[in-house]
Structure formats: C-alpha cells, structure tokens
mmCIF file with all atom_site columns, C-alpha atoms in Angstrom:
data_model
loop_
_atom_site.group_PDB
_atom_site.id
_atom_site.type_symbol
_atom_site.label_atom_id
_atom_site.label_alt_id
_atom_site.label_comp_id
_atom_site.label_asym_id
_atom_site.label_entity_id
_atom_site.label_seq_id
_atom_site.pdbx_PDB_ins_code
_atom_site.Cartn_x
_atom_site.Cartn_y
_atom_site.Cartn_z
_atom_site.occupancy
_atom_site.B_iso_or_equiv
_atom_site.pdbx_formal_charge
_atom_site.auth_seq_id
_atom_site.auth_comp_id
_atom_site.auth_asym_id
_atom_site.auth_atom_id
_atom_site.pdbx_PDB_model_num
ATOM 1   C CA . UNK A 1 1   ? 108.303 86.257  107.964 1.00 85.00 ? 1   UNK A CA 1
ATOM 2   C CA . UNK A 1 2   ? 105.203 87.280  109.918 1.00 94.00 ? 2   UNK A CA 1
ATOM 3   C CA . UNK A 1 3   ? 103.970 89.243  106.904 1.00 94.00 ? 3   UNK A CA 1
ATOM 4   C CA . UNK A 1 4   ? 104.561 86.276  104.620 1.00 93.00 ? 4   UNK A CA 1
ATOM 5   C CA . UNK A 1 5   ? 102.722 83.912  106.961 1.00 94.00 ? 5   UNK A CA 1
ATOM 6   C CA . UNK A 1 6   ? 99.832  86.372  107.219 1.00 93.00 ? 6   UNK A CA 1
ATOM 7   C CA . UNK A 1 7   ? 99.544  86.404  103.425 1.00 93.00 ? 7   UNK A CA 1
ATOM 8   C CA . UNK A 1 8   ? 99.976  82.637  103.073 1.00 93.00 ? 8   UNK A CA 1
ATOM 9   C CA . UNK A 1 9   ? 97.144  82.102  105.566 1.00 92.00 ? 9   UNK A CA 1
ATOM 10  C CA . UNK A 1 10  ? 94.822  83.521  102.898 1.00 91.00 ? 10  UNK A CA 1
ATOM 11  C CA . UNK A 1 11  ? 95.572  80.511  100.692 1.00 92.00 ? 11  UNK A CA 1
ATOM 12  C CA . UNK A 1 12  ? 94.202  77.022  101.192 1.00 90.00 ? 12  UNK A CA 1
ATOM 13  C CA . UNK A 1 13  ? 96.462  74.118  102.113 1.00 92.00 ? 13  UNK A CA 1
ATOM 14  C CA . UNK A 1 14  ? 96.399  72.700  98.573  1.00 93.00 ? 14  UNK A CA 1
ATOM 15  C CA . UNK A 1 15  ? 97.885  75.938  97.298  1.00 92.00 ? 15  UNK A CA 1
ATOM 16  C CA . UNK A 1 16  ? 100.564 75.821  100.013 1.00 93.00 ? 16  UNK A CA 1
ATOM 17  C CA . UNK A 1 17  ? 101.506 72.249  99.063  1.00 92.00 ? 17  UNK A CA 1
ATOM 18  C CA . UNK A 1 18  ? 101.676 73.269  95.390  1.00 92.00 ? 18  UNK A CA 1
ATOM 19  C CA . UNK A 1 19  ? 104.021 76.144  96.256  1.00 90.00 ? 19  UNK A CA 1
ATOM 20  C CA . UNK A 1 20  ? 106.347 74.298  98.638  1.00 89.00 ? 20  UNK A CA 1
ATOM 21  C CA . UNK A 1 21  ? 105.959 70.613  97.810  1.00 84.00 ? 21  UNK A CA 1
ATOM 22  C CA . UNK A 1 22  ? 106.627 67.870  100.332 1.00 77.00 ? 22  UNK A CA 1
ATOM 23  C CA . UNK A 1 23  ? 110.167 68.908  101.185 1.00 74.00 ? 23  UNK A CA 1
ATOM 24  C CA . UNK A 1 24  ? 111.811 70.831  103.927 1.00 80.00 ? 24  UNK A CA 1
ATOM 25  C CA . UNK A 1 25  ? 112.011 74.587  104.223 1.00 86.00 ? 25  UNK A CA 1
ATOM 26  C CA . UNK A 1 26  ? 115.248 76.560  104.303 1.00 86.00 ? 26  UNK A CA 1
ATOM 27  C CA . UNK A 1 27  ? 116.336 77.191  107.880 1.00 89.00 ? 27  UNK A CA 1
ATOM 28  C CA . UNK A 1 28  ? 117.617 80.680  108.584 1.00 92.00 ? 28  UNK A CA 1
ATOM 29  C CA . UNK A 1 29  ? 117.872 80.231  112.366 1.00 94.00 ? 29  UNK A CA 1
ATOM 30  C CA . UNK A 1 30  ? 117.418 77.326  114.792 1.00 93.00 ? 30  UNK A CA 1
ATOM 31  C CA . UNK A 1 31  ? 113.766 78.374  115.268 1.00 92.00 ? 31  UNK A CA 1
ATOM 32  C CA . UNK A 1 32  ? 112.851 78.620  111.570 1.00 91.00 ? 32  UNK A CA 1
ATOM 33  C CA . UNK A 1 33  ? 109.981 76.314  110.623 1.00 91.00 ? 33  UNK A CA 1
ATOM 34  C CA . UNK A 1 34  ? 111.608 73.325  108.949 1.00 89.00 ? 34  UNK A CA 1
ATOM 35  C CA . UNK A 1 35  ? 108.732 71.505  107.233 1.00 91.00 ? 35  UNK A CA 1
ATOM 36  C CA . UNK A 1 36  ? 105.643 72.322  105.223 1.00 93.00 ? 36  UNK A CA 1
ATOM 37  C CA . UNK A 1 37  ? 103.570 70.447  107.820 1.00 92.00 ? 37  UNK A CA 1
ATOM 38  C CA . UNK A 1 38  ? 104.782 72.828  110.540 1.00 93.00 ? 38  UNK A CA 1
ATOM 39  C CA . UNK A 1 39  ? 104.085 75.822  108.310 1.00 94.00 ? 39  UNK A CA 1
ATOM 40  C CA . UNK A 1 40  ? 100.548 74.622  107.595 1.00 94.00 ? 40  UNK A CA 1
ATOM 41  C CA . UNK A 1 41  ? 99.944  74.043  111.312 1.00 95.00 ? 41  UNK A CA 1
ATOM 42  C CA . UNK A 1 42  ? 100.884 77.681  111.977 1.00 94.00 ? 42  UNK A CA 1
ATOM 43  C CA . UNK A 1 43  ? 98.769  78.890  109.067 1.00 94.00 ? 43  UNK A CA 1
ATOM 44  C CA . UNK A 1 44  ? 95.769  77.063  110.546 1.00 95.00 ? 44  UNK A CA 1
ATOM 45  C CA . UNK A 1 45  ? 96.300  78.967  113.817 1.00 94.00 ? 45  UNK A CA 1
ATOM 46  C CA . UNK A 1 46  ? 96.606  82.265  111.921 1.00 93.00 ? 46  UNK A CA 1
ATOM 47  C CA . UNK A 1 47  ? 93.385  81.524  110.034 1.00 91.00 ? 47  UNK A CA 1
ATOM 48  C CA . UNK A 1 48  ? 91.488  81.204  113.312 1.00 90.00 ? 48  UNK A CA 1
ATOM 49  C CA . UNK A 1 49  ? 93.339  83.720  115.496 1.00 85.00 ? 49  UNK A CA 1
ATOM 50  C CA . UNK A 1 50  ? 94.343  86.296  112.930 1.00 86.00 ? 50  UNK A CA 1
ATOM 51  C CA . UNK A 1 51  ? 97.895  87.074  114.016 1.00 95.00 ? 51  UNK A CA 1
ATOM 52  C CA . UNK A 1 52  ? 101.072 85.665  112.492 1.00 95.00 ? 52  UNK A CA 1
ATOM 53  C CA . UNK A 1 53  ? 104.186 85.440  114.626 1.00 97.00 ? 53  UNK A CA 1
ATOM 54  C CA . UNK A 1 54  ? 107.876 85.178  113.831 1.00 96.00 ? 54  UNK A CA 1
ATOM 55  C CA . UNK A 1 55  ? 109.846 84.448  116.979 1.00 96.00 ? 55  UNK A CA 1
ATOM 56  C CA . UNK A 1 56  ? 113.460 84.629  115.817 1.00 96.00 ? 56  UNK A CA 1
ATOM 57  C CA . UNK A 1 57  ? 112.611 82.539  112.737 1.00 95.00 ? 57  UNK A CA 1
ATOM 58  C CA . UNK A 1 58  ? 114.024 85.015  110.234 1.00 93.00 ? 58  UNK A CA 1
ATOM 59  C CA . UNK A 1 59  ? 116.811 86.542  112.324 1.00 95.00 ? 59  UNK A CA 1
ATOM 60  C CA . UNK A 1 60  ? 118.088 85.946  115.824 1.00 97.00 ? 60  UNK A CA 1
ATOM 61  C CA . UNK A 1 61  ? 117.320 88.871  118.101 1.00 97.00 ? 61  UNK A CA 1
ATOM 62  C CA . UNK A 1 62  ? 114.153 89.948  116.313 1.00 97.00 ? 62  UNK A CA 1
ATOM 63  C CA . UNK A 1 63  ? 110.491 88.998  116.475 1.00 98.00 ? 63  UNK A CA 1
ATOM 64  C CA . UNK A 1 64  ? 107.570 90.099  114.335 1.00 98.00 ? 64  UNK A CA 1
ATOM 65  C CA . UNK A 1 65  ? 103.806 90.154  114.556 1.00 98.00 ? 65  UNK A CA 1
ATOM 66  C CA . UNK A 1 66  ? 101.758 90.301  111.371 1.00 96.00 ? 66  UNK A CA 1
ATOM 67  C CA . UNK A 1 67  ? 98.085  90.595  110.566 1.00 94.00 ? 67  UNK A CA 1
ATOM 68  C CA . UNK A 1 68  ? 96.362  89.847  107.248 1.00 91.00 ? 68  UNK A CA 1
ATOM 69  C CA . UNK A 1 69  ? 94.165  92.570  105.791 1.00 87.00 ? 69  UNK A CA 1
ATOM 70  C CA . UNK A 1 70  ? 91.050  91.331  104.059 1.00 75.00 ? 70  UNK A CA 1
ATOM 71  C CA . UNK A 1 71  ? 89.833  93.529  101.231 1.00 67.00 ? 71  UNK A CA 1
ATOM 72  C CA . UNK A 1 72  ? 87.447  92.728  98.410  1.00 65.00 ? 72  UNK A CA 1
ATOM 73  C CA . UNK A 1 73  ? 86.649  89.461  100.197 1.00 70.00 ? 73  UNK A CA 1
ATOM 74  C CA . UNK A 1 74  ? 90.185  88.032  100.176 1.00 72.00 ? 74  UNK A CA 1
ATOM 75  C CA . UNK A 1 75  ? 93.519  88.476  101.918 1.00 74.00 ? 75  UNK A CA 1
ATOM 76  C CA . UNK A 1 76  ? 95.592  90.635  99.616  1.00 78.00 ? 76  UNK A CA 1
ATOM 77  C CA . UNK A 1 77  ? 97.664  92.648  102.068 1.00 86.00 ? 77  UNK A CA 1
ATOM 78  C CA . UNK A 1 78  ? 99.268  92.316  105.470 1.00 92.00 ? 78  UNK A CA 1
ATOM 79  C CA . UNK A 1 79  ? 100.803 94.634  108.005 1.00 93.00 ? 79  UNK A CA 1
ATOM 80  C CA . UNK A 1 80  ? 103.509 93.754  110.512 1.00 95.00 ? 80  UNK A CA 1
ATOM 81  C CA . UNK A 1 81  ? 105.806 95.151  113.162 1.00 97.00 ? 81  UNK A CA 1
ATOM 82  C CA . UNK A 1 82  ? 109.315 93.896  113.904 1.00 97.00 ? 82  UNK A CA 1
ATOM 83  C CA . UNK A 1 83  ? 110.643 94.290  117.434 1.00 97.00 ? 83  UNK A CA 1
ATOM 84  C CA . UNK A 1 84  ? 113.796 93.219  119.291 1.00 98.00 ? 84  UNK A CA 1
ATOM 85  C CA . UNK A 1 85  ? 113.306 89.912  121.082 1.00 97.00 ? 85  UNK A CA 1
ATOM 86  C CA . UNK A 1 86  ? 114.026 91.408  124.495 1.00 97.00 ? 86  UNK A CA 1
ATOM 87  C CA . UNK A 1 87  ? 111.039 93.773  124.153 1.00 97.00 ? 87  UNK A CA 1
ATOM 88  C CA . UNK A 1 88  ? 108.648 91.301  122.503 1.00 97.00 ? 88  UNK A CA 1
ATOM 89  C CA . UNK A 1 89  ? 106.760 89.968  125.537 1.00 96.00 ? 89  UNK A CA 1
ATOM 90  C CA . UNK A 1 90  ? 106.193 93.364  127.145 1.00 97.00 ? 90  UNK A CA 1
ATOM 91  C CA . UNK A 1 91  ? 105.026 94.954  123.882 1.00 96.00 ? 91  UNK A CA 1
ATOM 92  C CA . UNK A 1 92  ? 103.102 92.046  122.296 1.00 97.00 ? 92  UNK A CA 1
ATOM 93  C CA . UNK A 1 93  ? 99.558  93.060  123.312 1.00 97.00 ? 93  UNK A CA 1
ATOM 94  C CA . UNK A 1 94  ? 100.200 96.736  122.525 1.00 97.00 ? 94  UNK A CA 1
ATOM 95  C CA . UNK A 1 95  ? 101.474 95.826  119.056 1.00 97.00 ? 95  UNK A CA 1
ATOM 96  C CA . UNK A 1 96  ? 98.559  93.461  118.403 1.00 97.00 ? 96  UNK A CA 1
ATOM 97  C CA . UNK A 1 97  ? 96.063  96.192  119.302 1.00 96.00 ? 97  UNK A CA 1
ATOM 98  C CA . UNK A 1 98  ? 97.843  98.735  117.102 1.00 96.00 ? 98  UNK A CA 1
ATOM 99  C CA . UNK A 1 99  ? 97.988  96.296  114.181 1.00 96.00 ? 99  UNK A CA 1
ATOM 100 C CA . UNK A 1 100 ? 94.295  95.472  114.538 1.00 93.00 ? 100 UNK A CA 1
ATOM 101 C CA . UNK A 1 101 ? 93.366  99.174  114.482 1.00 94.00 ? 101 UNK A CA 1
ATOM 102 C CA . UNK A 1 102 ? 95.665  99.881  111.546 1.00 92.00 ? 102 UNK A CA 1
ATOM 103 C CA . UNK A 1 103 ? 94.451  96.885  109.535 1.00 88.00 ? 103 UNK A CA 1
ATOM 104 C CA . UNK A 1 104 ? 90.784  97.743  110.128 1.00 87.00 ? 104 UNK A CA 1
ATOM 105 C CA . UNK A 1 105 ? 91.351  101.381 109.185 1.00 90.00 ? 105 UNK A CA 1
ATOM 106 C CA . UNK A 1 106 ? 93.278  100.449 106.068 1.00 85.00 ? 106 UNK A CA 1
ATOM 107 C CA . UNK A 1 107 ? 90.688  97.873  104.963 1.00 82.00 ? 107 UNK A CA 1
ATOM 108 C CA . UNK A 1 108 ? 87.827  100.353 105.421 1.00 82.00 ? 108 UNK A CA 1
ATOM 109 C CA . UNK A 1 109 ? 89.609  102.978 103.335 1.00 83.00 ? 109 UNK A CA 1
ATOM 110 C CA . UNK A 1 110 ? 90.427  100.576 100.504 1.00 79.00 ? 110 UNK A CA 1
ATOM 111 C CA . UNK A 1 111 ? 87.424  98.214  100.458 1.00 66.00 ? 111 UNK A CA 1
ATOM 112 C CA . UNK A 1 112 ? 84.774  100.661 99.256  1.00 61.00 ? 112 UNK A CA 1
#
C-alpha cells in the first residue's frame, strides 16, 4: 500500500474524491485506513514529506516505505520496500536513504 499511496499523492484531492467517493475504505487489517478523509490526510503528509508508509495496513507483520518518483514533471512511478514489522524501526532510516538514492537515480536516467 505504500506504493499506492506514493502514486496517489501525485493526484489532487478532487481526483481522490472522484476515485473513492465519500464512503469508507475496505479494511484489510485493524490498522488499515478506514475513510477517504484519513487517506487524504496521509496523502497531504506524503506530498510535503515525500515518503509513504504502510504500518501493517495491508498485512499484519509487514510494513512498507514508498517514495514517489517524479519524471516529466509529474508523479508517474514509485518505489517501495516491504520489511517485517519487527525490523521496521531499526531499518527505517536506512531504507529511506536507499529509496531516496534509488528514486533520484531512476528519475535522472528516465527524465532526459
């Protein structure tokens, strides 16, 4: 879900509302975002901070960190890493740095 959030952050809120409507979102785990309002709140954070997080929202026992890749002036791609929950906190900064390097390298190679 981190990859999906990273890609959705490239859309504006009107587009998100058009896609999901006013209803609730399907819950896959107890920590899955349950409303469009909550999703948009996270997308706003991603838009300013860059990283998308999935903390056991898709599957219990796994976390993910995603990063949108801007090419040709828009977000068209994203990269993410999934990690077991028990290793998430100790590896978070390392993964973020690796994703940032990978995304920048990829964008430079494509966006020419």
